[in-house]
CSV table of C-alpha atoms in Angstrom, one decimal:
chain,number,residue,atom,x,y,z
A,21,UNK,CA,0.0,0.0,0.0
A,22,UNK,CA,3.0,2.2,0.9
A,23,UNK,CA,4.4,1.4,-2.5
A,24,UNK,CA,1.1,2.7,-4.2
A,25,UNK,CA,0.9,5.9,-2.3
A,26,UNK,CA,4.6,6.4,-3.0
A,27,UNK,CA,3.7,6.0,-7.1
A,28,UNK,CA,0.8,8.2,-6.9
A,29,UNK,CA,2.7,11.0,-5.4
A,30,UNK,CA,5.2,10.6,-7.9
A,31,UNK,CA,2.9,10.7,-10.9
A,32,UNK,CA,1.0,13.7,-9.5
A,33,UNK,CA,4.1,15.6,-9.2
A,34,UNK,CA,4.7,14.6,-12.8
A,35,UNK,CA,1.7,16.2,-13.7
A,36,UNK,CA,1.6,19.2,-11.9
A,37,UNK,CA,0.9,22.0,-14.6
A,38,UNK,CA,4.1,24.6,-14.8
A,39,UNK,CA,2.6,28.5,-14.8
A,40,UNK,CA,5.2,30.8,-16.2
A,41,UNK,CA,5.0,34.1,-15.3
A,42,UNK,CA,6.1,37.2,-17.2
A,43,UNK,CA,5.2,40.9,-18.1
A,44,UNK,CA,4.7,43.2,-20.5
A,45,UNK,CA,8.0,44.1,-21.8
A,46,UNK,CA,8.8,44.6,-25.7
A,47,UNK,CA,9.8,42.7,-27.6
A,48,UNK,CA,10.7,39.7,-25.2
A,49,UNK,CA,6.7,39.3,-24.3
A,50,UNK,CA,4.2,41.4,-24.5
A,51,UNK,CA,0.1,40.8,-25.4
A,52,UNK,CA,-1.2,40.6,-28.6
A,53,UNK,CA,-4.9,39.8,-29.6
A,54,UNK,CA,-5.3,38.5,-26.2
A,55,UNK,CA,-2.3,35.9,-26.2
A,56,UNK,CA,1.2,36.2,-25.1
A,57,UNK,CA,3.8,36.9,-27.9
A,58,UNK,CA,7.2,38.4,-27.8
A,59,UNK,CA,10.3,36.9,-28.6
A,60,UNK,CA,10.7,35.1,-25.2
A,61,UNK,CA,7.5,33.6,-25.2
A,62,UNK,CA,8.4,31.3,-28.8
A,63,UNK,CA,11.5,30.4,-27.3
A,64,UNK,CA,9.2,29.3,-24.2
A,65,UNK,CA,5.9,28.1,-25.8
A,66,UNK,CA,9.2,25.9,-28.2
A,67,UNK,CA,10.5,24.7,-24.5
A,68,UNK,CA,6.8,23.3,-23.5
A,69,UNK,CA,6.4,21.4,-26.8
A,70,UNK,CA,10.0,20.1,-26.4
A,71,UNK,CA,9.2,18.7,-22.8
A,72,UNK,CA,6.0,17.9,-22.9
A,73,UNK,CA,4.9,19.7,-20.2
A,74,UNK,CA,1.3,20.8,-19.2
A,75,UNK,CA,2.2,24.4,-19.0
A,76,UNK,CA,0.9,27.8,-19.4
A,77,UNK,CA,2.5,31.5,-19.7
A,78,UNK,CA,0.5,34.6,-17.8
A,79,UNK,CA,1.1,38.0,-18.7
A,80,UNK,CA,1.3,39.9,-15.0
A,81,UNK,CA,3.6,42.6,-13.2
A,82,UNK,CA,6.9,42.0,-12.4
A,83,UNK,CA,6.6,42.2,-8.7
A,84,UNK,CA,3.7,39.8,-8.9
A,85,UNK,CA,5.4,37.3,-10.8
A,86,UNK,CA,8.4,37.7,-9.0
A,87,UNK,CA,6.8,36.9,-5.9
A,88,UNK,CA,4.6,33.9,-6.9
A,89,UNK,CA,7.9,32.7,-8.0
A,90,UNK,CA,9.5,32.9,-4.7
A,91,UNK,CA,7.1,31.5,-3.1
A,92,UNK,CA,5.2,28.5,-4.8
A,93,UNK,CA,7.0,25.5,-6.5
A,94,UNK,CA,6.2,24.6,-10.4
A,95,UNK,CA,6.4,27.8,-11.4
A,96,UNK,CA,8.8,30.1,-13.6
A,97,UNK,CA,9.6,34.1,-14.4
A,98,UNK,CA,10.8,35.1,-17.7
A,99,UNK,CA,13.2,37.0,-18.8
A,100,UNK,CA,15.1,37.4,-16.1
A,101,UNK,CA,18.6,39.0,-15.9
A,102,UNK,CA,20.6,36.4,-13.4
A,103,UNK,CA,22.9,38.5,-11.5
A,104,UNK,CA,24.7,37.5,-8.3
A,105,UNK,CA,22.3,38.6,-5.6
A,106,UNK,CA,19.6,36.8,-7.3
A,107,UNK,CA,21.4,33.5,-8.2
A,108,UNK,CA,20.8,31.8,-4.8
A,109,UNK,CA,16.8,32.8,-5.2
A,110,UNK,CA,16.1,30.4,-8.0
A,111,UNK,CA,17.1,27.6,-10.2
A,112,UNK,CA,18.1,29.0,-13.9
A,113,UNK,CA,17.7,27.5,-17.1
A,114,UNK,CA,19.5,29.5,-20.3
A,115,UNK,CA,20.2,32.0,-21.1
A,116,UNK,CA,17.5,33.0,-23.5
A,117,UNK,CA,18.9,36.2,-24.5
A,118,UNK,CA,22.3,38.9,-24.3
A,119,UNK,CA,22.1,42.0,-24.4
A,120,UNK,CA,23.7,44.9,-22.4
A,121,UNK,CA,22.4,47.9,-20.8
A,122,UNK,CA,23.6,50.9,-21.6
A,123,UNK,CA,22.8,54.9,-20.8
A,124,UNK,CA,21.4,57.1,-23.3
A,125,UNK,CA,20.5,60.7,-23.7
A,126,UNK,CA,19.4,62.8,-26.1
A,127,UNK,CA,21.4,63.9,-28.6
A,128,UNK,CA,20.0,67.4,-28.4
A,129,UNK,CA,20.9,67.7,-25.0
A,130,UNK,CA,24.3,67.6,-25.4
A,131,UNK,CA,25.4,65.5,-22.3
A,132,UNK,CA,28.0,62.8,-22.1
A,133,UNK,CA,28.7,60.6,-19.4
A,134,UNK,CA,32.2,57.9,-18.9
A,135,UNK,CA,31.5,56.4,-16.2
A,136,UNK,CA,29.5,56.2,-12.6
A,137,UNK,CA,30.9,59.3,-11.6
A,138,UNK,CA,29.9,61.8,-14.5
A,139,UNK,CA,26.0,60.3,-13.6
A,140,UNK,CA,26.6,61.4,-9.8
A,141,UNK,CA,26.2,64.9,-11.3
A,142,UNK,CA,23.3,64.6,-13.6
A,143,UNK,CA,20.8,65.0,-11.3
A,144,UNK,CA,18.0,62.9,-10.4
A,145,UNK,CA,18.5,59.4,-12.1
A,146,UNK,CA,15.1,57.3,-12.6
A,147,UNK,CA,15.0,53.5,-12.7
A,148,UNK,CA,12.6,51.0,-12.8
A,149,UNK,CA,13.1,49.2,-8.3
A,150,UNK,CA,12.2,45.9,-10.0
A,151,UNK,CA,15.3,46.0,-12.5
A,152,UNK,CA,18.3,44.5,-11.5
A,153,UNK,CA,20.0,47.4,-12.8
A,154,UNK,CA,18.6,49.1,-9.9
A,155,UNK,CA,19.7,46.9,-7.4
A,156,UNK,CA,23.1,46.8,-8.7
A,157,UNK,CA,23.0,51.2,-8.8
A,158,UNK,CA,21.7,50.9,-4.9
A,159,UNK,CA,24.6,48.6,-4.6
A,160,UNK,CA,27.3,51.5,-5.7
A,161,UNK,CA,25.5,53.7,-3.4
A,162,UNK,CA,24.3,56.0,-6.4
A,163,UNK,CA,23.0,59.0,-4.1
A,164,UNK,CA,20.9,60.1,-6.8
A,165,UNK,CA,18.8,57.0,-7.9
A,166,UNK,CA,15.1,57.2,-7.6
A,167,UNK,CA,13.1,53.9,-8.1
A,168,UNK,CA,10.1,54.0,-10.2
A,169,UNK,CA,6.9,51.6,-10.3
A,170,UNK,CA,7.4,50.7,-13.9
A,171,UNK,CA,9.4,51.4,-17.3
A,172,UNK,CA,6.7,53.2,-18.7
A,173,UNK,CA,7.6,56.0,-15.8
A,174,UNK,CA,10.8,56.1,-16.4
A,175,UNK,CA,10.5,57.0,-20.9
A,176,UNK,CA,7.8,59.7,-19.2
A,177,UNK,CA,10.2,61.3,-17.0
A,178,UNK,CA,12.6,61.2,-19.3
A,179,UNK,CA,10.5,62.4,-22.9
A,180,UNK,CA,9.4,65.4,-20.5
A,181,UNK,CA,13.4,65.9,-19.6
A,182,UNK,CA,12.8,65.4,-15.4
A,183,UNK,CA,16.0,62.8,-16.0
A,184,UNK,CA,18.6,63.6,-18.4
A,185,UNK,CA,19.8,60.3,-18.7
A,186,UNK,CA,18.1,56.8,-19.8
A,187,UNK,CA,19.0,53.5,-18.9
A,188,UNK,CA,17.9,50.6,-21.0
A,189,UNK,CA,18.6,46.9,-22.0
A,190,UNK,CA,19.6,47.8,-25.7
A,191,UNK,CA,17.6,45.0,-27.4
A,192,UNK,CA,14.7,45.8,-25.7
A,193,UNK,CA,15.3,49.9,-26.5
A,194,UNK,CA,13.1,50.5,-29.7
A,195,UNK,CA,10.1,48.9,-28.3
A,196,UNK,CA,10.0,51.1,-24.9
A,197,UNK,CA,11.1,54.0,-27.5
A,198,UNK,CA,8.3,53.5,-29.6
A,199,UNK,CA,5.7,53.8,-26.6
A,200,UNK,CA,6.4,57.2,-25.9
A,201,UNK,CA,6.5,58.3,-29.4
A,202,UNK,CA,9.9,58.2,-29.9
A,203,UNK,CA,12.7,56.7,-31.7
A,204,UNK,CA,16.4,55.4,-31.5
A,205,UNK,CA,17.4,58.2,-33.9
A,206,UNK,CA,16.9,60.9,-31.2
A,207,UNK,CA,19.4,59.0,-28.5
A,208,UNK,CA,22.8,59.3,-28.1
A,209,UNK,CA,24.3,56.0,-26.2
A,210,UNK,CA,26.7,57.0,-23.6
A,211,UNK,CA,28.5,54.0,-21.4
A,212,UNK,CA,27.6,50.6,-20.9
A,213,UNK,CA,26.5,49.8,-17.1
A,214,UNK,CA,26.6,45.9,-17.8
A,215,UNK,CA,26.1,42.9,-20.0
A,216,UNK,CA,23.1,40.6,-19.3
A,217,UNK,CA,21.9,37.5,-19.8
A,218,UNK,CA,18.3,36.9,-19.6
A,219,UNK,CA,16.5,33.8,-18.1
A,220,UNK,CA,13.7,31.6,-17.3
A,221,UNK,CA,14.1,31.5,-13.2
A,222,UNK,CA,12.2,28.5,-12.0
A,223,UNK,CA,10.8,28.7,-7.9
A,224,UNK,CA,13.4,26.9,-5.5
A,225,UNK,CA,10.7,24.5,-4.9
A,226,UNK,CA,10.6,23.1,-8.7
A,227,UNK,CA,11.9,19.1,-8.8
A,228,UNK,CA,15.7,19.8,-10.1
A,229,UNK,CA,14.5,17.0,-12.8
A,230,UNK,CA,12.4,19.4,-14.6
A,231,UNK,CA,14.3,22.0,-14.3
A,232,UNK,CA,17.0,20.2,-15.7
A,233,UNK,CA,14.9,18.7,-18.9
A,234,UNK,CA,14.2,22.5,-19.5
A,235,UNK,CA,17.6,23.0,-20.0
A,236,UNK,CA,18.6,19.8,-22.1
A,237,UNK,CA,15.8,20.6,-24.5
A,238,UNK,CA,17.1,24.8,-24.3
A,239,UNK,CA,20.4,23.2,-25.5
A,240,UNK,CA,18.9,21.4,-28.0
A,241,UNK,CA,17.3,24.1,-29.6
A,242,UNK,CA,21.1,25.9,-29.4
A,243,UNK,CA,22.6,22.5,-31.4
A,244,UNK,CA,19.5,22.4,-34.0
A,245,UNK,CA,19.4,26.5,-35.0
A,246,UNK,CA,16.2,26.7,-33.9
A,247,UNK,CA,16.7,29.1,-30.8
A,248,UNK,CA,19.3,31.2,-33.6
A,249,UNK,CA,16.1,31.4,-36.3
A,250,UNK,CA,14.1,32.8,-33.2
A,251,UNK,CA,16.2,35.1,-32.5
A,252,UNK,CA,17.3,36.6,-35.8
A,253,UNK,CA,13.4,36.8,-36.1
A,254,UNK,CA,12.9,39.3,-33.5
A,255,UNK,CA,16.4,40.9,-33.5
A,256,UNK,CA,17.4,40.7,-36.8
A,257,UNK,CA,20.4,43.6,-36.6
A,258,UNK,CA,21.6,41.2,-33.3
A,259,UNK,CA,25.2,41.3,-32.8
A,260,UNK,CA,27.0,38.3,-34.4
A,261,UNK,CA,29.6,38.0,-31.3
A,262,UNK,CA,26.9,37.8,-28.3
A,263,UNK,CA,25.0,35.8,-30.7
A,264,UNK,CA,27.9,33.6,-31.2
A,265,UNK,CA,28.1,33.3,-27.1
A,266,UNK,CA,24.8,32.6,-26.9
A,267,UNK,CA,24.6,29.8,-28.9
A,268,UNK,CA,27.3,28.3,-27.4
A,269,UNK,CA,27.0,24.7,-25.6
A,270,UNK,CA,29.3,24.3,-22.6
């Protein structure tokens, strides 16, 4: 009897359907018609046929993603930048993506910025408190930092020249651009803060197992081209080096 209730835990667990949790954030996922799209999402919606798993991807904040995530097991936030403080908060499977963020201004405006310092004495400096960019800027004790609710604030404040400076993962940049109105044309990049690689964080509490068939099959799609045609797709100008890196199998 043991033995049966022991197999039918097992097979439950099995079946236990994996929610994936991620936002609205161009061109990596965002809605459209109703149903999740973005170049994230077909690398994910790929990984679910791969597996085989009973699955399904939610569009919701960050913060309320990010906290499901930490809390419940069989579930997963995408993209998420894997940095050092958040490494021992999940288990990772990628990356996905590489991009780097960078600073920007506006080329009428005539700044320029080198380094951390030069940004001390720009004034007020607006970033989204989810971002890991944020946490690393809190890290260096950036005096002038002010943490925002969303990215969405942050282009405002910015279009309307509160900040003088944006900071932005430069593949995502033309998408956030082009919901204010505005355009790559009008920026002038400045220094990059960081490289980052982007990932599908599954809960601490997800079986290692299926974490770890999420990331054969990941790897499969890096030996096959299929996870290079989804990404020339979306980011067809993508820079043939990071590419390159990305594709690699360790």
């Amino acid at each position: 009897m043991a033995g049966v209730l022991v197999l039918l835990c097992c097979l439950s667990a099995a079946a236990a359907e994996l929610r994936l949790y991620t936002e609205d954030y161009r061109p990596f996922s965002y809605l459209e018609e109703g149903r999740p799209s973005g170049m994230a999402v077909a690398v994910v919606e790929e990984l679910i046929r791969r597996t085989g798993e009973a699955a399904r991807i939610e569009l919701v904040p960050w913060t309320r993603g990010y906290h499901q995530v930490r809390q419940q097991a069989d579930t997963a936030l995408f993209s998420t930048v894997r940095t050092p403080a958040r490494e021992p908060l999940f288990h990772w499977v990628g990356p996905i993506a590489r991009g780097h963020t960078r600073f920007y201004s506006l080329k009428e405006s005539g700044v320029r910025v080198a380094n951390l310092d030069d940004v001390r004495q720009l004034g007020t400096l607006a970033v989204p408190k989810q971002w890991y960019s944020y946490e690393l800027l809190r890290e260096q004790q950036m005096e002038n930092l002010y943490g925002v609710p969303t990215p969405q604030d942050m282009l405002r404040m910015f279009r309307h020249g509160r900040v003088k400076l944006l900071l932005a993962n430069n593949l995502t940049l033309d998408g956030m651009l082009a919901e204010q109105g505005m355009h790559a044309g009008q920026l002038q990049e400045q220094f990059d803060l960081m490289p980052n690689d982007s990932y599908i964080a599954f809960s601490r509490q997800t079986d290692l197992e299926r974490v770890a068939r999420w990331q054969r099959a990941l790897d499969e799609m890096r030996r096959d081209g299929s996870l290079e045609r989804i990404y020339r797709q979306w980011f067809p100008s993508a820079d043939d080096e990071a590419l390159a890196e990305l594709l690699r199998v360790d």
